[in-house]
Short mmCIF file of C-alpha atoms and ligand atoms in Angstrom, two decimals:
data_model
loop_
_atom_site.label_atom_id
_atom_site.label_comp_id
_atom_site.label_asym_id
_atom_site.label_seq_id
_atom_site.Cartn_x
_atom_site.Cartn_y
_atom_site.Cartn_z
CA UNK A 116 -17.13 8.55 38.93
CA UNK A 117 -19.51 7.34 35.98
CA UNK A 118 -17.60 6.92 32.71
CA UNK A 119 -18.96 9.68 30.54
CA UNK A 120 -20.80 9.31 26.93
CA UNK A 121 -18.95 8.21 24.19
CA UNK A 122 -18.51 11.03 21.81
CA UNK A 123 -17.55 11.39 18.25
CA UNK A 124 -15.62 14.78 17.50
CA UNK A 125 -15.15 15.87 13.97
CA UNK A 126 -12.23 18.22 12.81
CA UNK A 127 -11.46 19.64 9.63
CA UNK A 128 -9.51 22.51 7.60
CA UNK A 129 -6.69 23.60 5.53
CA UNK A 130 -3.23 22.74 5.58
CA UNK A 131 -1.37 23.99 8.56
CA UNK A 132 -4.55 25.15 10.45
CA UNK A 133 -3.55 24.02 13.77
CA UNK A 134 -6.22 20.31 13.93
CA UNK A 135 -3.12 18.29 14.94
CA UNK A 136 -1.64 20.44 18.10
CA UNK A 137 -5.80 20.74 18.64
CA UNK A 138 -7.01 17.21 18.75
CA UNK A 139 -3.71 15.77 20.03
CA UNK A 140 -4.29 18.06 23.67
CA UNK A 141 -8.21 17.82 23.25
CA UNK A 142 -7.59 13.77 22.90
CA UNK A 143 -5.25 13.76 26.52
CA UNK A 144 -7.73 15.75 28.20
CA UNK A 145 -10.75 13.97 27.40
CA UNK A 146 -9.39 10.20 26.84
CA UNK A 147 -10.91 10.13 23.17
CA UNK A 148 -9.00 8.32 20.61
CA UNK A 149 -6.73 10.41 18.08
CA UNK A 150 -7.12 9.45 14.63
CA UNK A 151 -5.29 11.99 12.07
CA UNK A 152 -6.54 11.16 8.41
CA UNK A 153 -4.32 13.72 6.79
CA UNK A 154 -1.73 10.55 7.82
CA UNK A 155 -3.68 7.92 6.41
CA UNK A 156 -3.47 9.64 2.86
CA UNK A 157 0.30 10.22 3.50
CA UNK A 158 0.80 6.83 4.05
CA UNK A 159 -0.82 5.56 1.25
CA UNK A 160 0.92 8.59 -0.63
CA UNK A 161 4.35 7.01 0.12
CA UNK A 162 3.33 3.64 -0.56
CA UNK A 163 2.40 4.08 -3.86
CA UNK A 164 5.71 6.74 -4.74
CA UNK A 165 8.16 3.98 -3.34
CA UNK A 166 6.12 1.03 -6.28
CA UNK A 167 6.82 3.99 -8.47
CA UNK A 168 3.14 4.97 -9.45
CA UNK A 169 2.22 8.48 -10.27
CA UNK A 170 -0.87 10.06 -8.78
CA UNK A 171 -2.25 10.36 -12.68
CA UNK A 172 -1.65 6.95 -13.36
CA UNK A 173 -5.46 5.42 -11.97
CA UNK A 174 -5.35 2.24 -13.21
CA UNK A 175 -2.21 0.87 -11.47
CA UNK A 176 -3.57 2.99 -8.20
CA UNK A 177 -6.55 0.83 -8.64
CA UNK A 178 -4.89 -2.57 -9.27
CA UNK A 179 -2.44 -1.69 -6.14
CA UNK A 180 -5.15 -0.69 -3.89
CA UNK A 181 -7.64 -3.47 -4.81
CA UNK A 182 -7.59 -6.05 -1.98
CA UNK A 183 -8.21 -8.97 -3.82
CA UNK A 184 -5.17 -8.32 -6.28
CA UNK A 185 -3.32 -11.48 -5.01
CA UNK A 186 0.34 -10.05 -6.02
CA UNK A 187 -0.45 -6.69 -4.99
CA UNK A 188 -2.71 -7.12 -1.78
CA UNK A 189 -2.13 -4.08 0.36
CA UNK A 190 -3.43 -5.22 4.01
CA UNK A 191 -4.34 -2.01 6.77
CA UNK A 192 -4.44 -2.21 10.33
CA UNK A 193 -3.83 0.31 13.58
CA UNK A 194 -1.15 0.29 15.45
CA UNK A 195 -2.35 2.56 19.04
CA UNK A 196 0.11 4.45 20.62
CA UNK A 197 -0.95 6.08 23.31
CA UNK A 198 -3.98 7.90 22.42
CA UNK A 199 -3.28 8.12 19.17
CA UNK A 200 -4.14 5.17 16.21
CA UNK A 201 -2.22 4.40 13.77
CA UNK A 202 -2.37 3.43 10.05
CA UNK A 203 -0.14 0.47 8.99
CA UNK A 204 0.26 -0.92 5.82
CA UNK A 205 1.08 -5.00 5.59
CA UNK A 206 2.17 -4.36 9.62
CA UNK A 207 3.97 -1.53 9.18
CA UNK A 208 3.46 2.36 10.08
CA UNK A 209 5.77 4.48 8.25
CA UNK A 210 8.06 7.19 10.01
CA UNK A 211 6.60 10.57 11.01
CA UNK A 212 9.88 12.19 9.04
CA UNK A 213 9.00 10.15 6.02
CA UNK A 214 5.29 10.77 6.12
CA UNK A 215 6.24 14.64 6.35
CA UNK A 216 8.82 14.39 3.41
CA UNK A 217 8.80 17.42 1.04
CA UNK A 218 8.06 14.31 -2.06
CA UNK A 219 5.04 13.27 -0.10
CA UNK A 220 4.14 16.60 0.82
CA UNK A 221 3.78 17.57 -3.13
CA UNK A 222 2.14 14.70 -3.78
CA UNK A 223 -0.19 13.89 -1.16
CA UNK A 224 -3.27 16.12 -2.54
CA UNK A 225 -2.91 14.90 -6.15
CA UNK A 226 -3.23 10.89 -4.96
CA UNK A 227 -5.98 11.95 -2.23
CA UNK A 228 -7.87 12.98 -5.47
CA UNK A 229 -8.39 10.30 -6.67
CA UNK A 230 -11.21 8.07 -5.85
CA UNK A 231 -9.72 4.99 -5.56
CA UNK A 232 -7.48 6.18 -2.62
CA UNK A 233 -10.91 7.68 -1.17
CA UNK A 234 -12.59 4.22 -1.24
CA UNK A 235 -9.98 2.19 -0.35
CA UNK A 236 -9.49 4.58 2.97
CA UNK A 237 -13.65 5.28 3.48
CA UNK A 238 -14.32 2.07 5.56
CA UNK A 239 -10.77 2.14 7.87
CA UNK A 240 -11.68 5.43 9.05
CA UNK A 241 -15.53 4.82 9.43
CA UNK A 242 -14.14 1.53 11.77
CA UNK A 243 -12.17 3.52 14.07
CA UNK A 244 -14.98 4.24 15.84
CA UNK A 245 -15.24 0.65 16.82
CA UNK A 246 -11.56 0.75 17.52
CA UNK A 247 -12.35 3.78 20.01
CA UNK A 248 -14.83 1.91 21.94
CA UNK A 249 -13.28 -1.64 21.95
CA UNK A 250 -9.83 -0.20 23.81
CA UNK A 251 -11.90 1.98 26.00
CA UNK A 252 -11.64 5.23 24.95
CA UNK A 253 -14.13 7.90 26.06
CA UNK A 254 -14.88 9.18 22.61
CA UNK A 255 -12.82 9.76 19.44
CA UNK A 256 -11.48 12.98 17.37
CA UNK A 257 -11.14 12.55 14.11
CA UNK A 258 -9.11 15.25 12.34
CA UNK A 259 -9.19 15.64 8.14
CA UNK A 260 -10.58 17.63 5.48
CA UNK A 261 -13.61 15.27 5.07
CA UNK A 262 -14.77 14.29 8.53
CA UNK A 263 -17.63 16.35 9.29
CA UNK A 264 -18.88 15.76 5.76
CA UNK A 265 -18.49 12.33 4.55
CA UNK A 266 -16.70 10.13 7.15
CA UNK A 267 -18.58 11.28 10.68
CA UNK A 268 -21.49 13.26 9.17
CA UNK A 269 -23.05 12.40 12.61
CA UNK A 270 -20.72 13.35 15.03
CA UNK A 271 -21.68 14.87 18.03
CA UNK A 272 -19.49 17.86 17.55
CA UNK A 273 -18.19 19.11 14.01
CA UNK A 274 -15.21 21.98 14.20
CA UNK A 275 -14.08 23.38 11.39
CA UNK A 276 -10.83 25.30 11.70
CA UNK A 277 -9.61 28.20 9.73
CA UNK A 278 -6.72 30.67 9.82
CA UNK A 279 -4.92 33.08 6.99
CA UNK A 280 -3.13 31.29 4.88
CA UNK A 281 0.04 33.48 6.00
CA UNK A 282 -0.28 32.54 9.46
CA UNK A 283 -0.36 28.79 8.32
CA UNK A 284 2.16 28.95 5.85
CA UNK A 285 4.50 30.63 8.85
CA UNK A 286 3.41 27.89 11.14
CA UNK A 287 4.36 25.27 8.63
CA UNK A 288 7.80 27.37 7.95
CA UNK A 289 8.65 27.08 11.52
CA UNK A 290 8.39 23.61 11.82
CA UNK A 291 10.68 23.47 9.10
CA UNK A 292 8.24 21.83 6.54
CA UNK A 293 9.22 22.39 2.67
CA UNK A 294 5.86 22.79 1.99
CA UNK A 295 3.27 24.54 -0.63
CA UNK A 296 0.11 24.99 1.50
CA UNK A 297 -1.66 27.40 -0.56
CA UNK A 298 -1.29 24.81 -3.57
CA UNK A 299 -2.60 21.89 -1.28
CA UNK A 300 -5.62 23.57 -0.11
CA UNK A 301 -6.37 24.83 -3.80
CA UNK A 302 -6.33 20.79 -4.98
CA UNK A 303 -8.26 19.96 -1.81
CA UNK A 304 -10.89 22.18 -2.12
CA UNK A 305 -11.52 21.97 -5.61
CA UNK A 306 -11.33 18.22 -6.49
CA UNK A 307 -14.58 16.75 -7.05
CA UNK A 308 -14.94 13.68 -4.38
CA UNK A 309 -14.99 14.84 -0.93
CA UNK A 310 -13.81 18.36 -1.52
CA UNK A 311 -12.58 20.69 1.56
CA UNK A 312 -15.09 22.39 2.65
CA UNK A 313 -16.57 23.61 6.26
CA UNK A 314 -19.98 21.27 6.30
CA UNK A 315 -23.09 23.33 6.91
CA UNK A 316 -23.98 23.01 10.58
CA UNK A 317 -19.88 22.63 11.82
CA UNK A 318 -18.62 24.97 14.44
CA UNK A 319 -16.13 27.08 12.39
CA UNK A 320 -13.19 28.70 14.55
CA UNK A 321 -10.77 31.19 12.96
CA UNK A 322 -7.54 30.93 15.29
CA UNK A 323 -5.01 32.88 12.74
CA UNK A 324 -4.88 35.67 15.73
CA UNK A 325 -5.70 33.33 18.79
CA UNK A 326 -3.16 30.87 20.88
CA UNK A 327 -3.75 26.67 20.16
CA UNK A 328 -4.15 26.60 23.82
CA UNK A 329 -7.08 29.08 23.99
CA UNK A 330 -8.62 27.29 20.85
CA UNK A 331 -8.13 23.85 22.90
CA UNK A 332 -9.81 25.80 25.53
CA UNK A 333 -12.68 26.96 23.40
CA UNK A 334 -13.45 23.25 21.92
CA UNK A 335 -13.27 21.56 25.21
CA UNK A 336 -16.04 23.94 26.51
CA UNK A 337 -17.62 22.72 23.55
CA UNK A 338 -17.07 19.47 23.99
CA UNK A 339 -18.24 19.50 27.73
CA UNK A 340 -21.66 21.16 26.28
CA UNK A 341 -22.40 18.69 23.82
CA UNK A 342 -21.51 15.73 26.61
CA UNK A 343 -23.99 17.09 28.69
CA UNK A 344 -26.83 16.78 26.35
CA UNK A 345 -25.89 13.17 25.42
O1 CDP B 549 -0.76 18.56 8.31
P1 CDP B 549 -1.48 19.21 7.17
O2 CDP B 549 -2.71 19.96 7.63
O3 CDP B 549 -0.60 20.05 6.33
O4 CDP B 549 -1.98 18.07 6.17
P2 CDP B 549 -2.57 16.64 6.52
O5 CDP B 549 -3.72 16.77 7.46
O6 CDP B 549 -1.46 15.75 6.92
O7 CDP B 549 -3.19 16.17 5.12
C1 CDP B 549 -2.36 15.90 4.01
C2 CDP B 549 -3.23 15.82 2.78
O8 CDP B 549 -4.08 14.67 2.88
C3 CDP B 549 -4.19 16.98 2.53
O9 CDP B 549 -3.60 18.08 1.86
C4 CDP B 549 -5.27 16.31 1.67
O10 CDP B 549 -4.86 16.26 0.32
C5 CDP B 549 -5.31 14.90 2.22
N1 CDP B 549 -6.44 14.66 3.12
C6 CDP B 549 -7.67 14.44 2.56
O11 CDP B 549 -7.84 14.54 1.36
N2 CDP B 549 -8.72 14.12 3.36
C7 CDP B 549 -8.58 14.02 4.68
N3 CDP B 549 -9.63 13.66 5.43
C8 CDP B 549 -7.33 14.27 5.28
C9 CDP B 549 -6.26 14.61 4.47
#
């Protein structure tokens, strides 16, 4: 059989909205590379807690994230696993359980605020697409909050996914996250560079009352549709 298209699948929403369980089956079924970005700022969100800068203090963010800061150079790379990539700082990828810590969890919006992070993160994620197609994947999904407006404006197919914030703050409690959703998405979507927000022209799919798996469903007729006109 012919190897299909590449595609480039864009996914964004709130905290808790259900893009990880989405793009992780959508990324088995279709062979696309899995690249979470909500992970990338987490990462960088404990890198800068544990060299004890604050997420107001912009100058030292700046001087740590600046590459060419000799003392301070912080070096990125991917680390595949599976069908999923992986950010690692100076070789490393953090653990899941420390990327999903209640401390990173309160301060993860407040540092992905600030445009410095934004920059430093901008080009990584643009590259992954490269990354996709070098290791032979037959597309990527991208999941974040900014995907389908600033990092893949292109993409073949933009989603945006949506569900009551009671339905995603239970999801979140059953996981057994300590975690203030409601607070998140307030910071997300109001900050002033790359702001949550469903891009005009996205695909927007309210699952509060619908199963992941008919959602997965839903996007992979999508995704089939969009193939098709490639
Ligand atoms: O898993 P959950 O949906 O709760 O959050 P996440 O996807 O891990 O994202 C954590 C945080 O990273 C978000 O609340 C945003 O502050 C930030 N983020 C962002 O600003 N832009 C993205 N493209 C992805 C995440």
């Amino acid at each position: 059989m012919a190897t299909p298209a590449f595609i480039t699948i864009a996914v964004d929403g709130g905290a808790a909205s259900g893009k990880s369980t989405t793009c992780r089956n959508l990324a088995k079924r279709f062979h696309l590379l899995h690249v979470d970005t909500g992970s990338h700022y987490r990462t960088i969100t404990l890198a800068l807690l544990r060299a004890n800068i604050a997420p107001d203090d912009t100058a030292a963010i700046e001087v740590a994230l600046n590459p060419s800061a000799a003392d301070t150079s912080i070096t990125t790379g991917t680390l595949l696993c599976g069908n999923s990539a992986r950010l690692t700082i100076n070789g490393t990828a953090p653990d899941a359980a420390d990327l999903r810590s209640p401390a990173v969890n309160a301060a993860v919006s407040p540092f992905a605020a600030v445009p410095a992070v934004r920059h430093f993160l901008f080009a990584y994620q643009r590259s992954q697409v490269a990354t996709a197609r070098t290791h032979g994947f037959h597309g990527l999904i991208m999941e974040g909050r900014d995907i389908g407006s600033v990092i893949l404006p292109d993409a073949h197919l933009r989603i945006f996914l949506e569900a009551d914030p009671a339905a995603r703050a239970a999801r979140r409690a059953a996981e057994g996250g300590i975690d203030s959703i409601v607070t998140r998405d307030q910071t997300d979507s109001s900050r002033s560079t790359a702001p949550l927000l469903c891009p005009p022209g996205a695909i927007r799919i309210d699952n509060t009352h619908v199963p992941l798996a008919s959602v997965v469903d839903q996007i992979a007729a999508l995704i089939d549709a969009a193939r098709a006109a490639l």
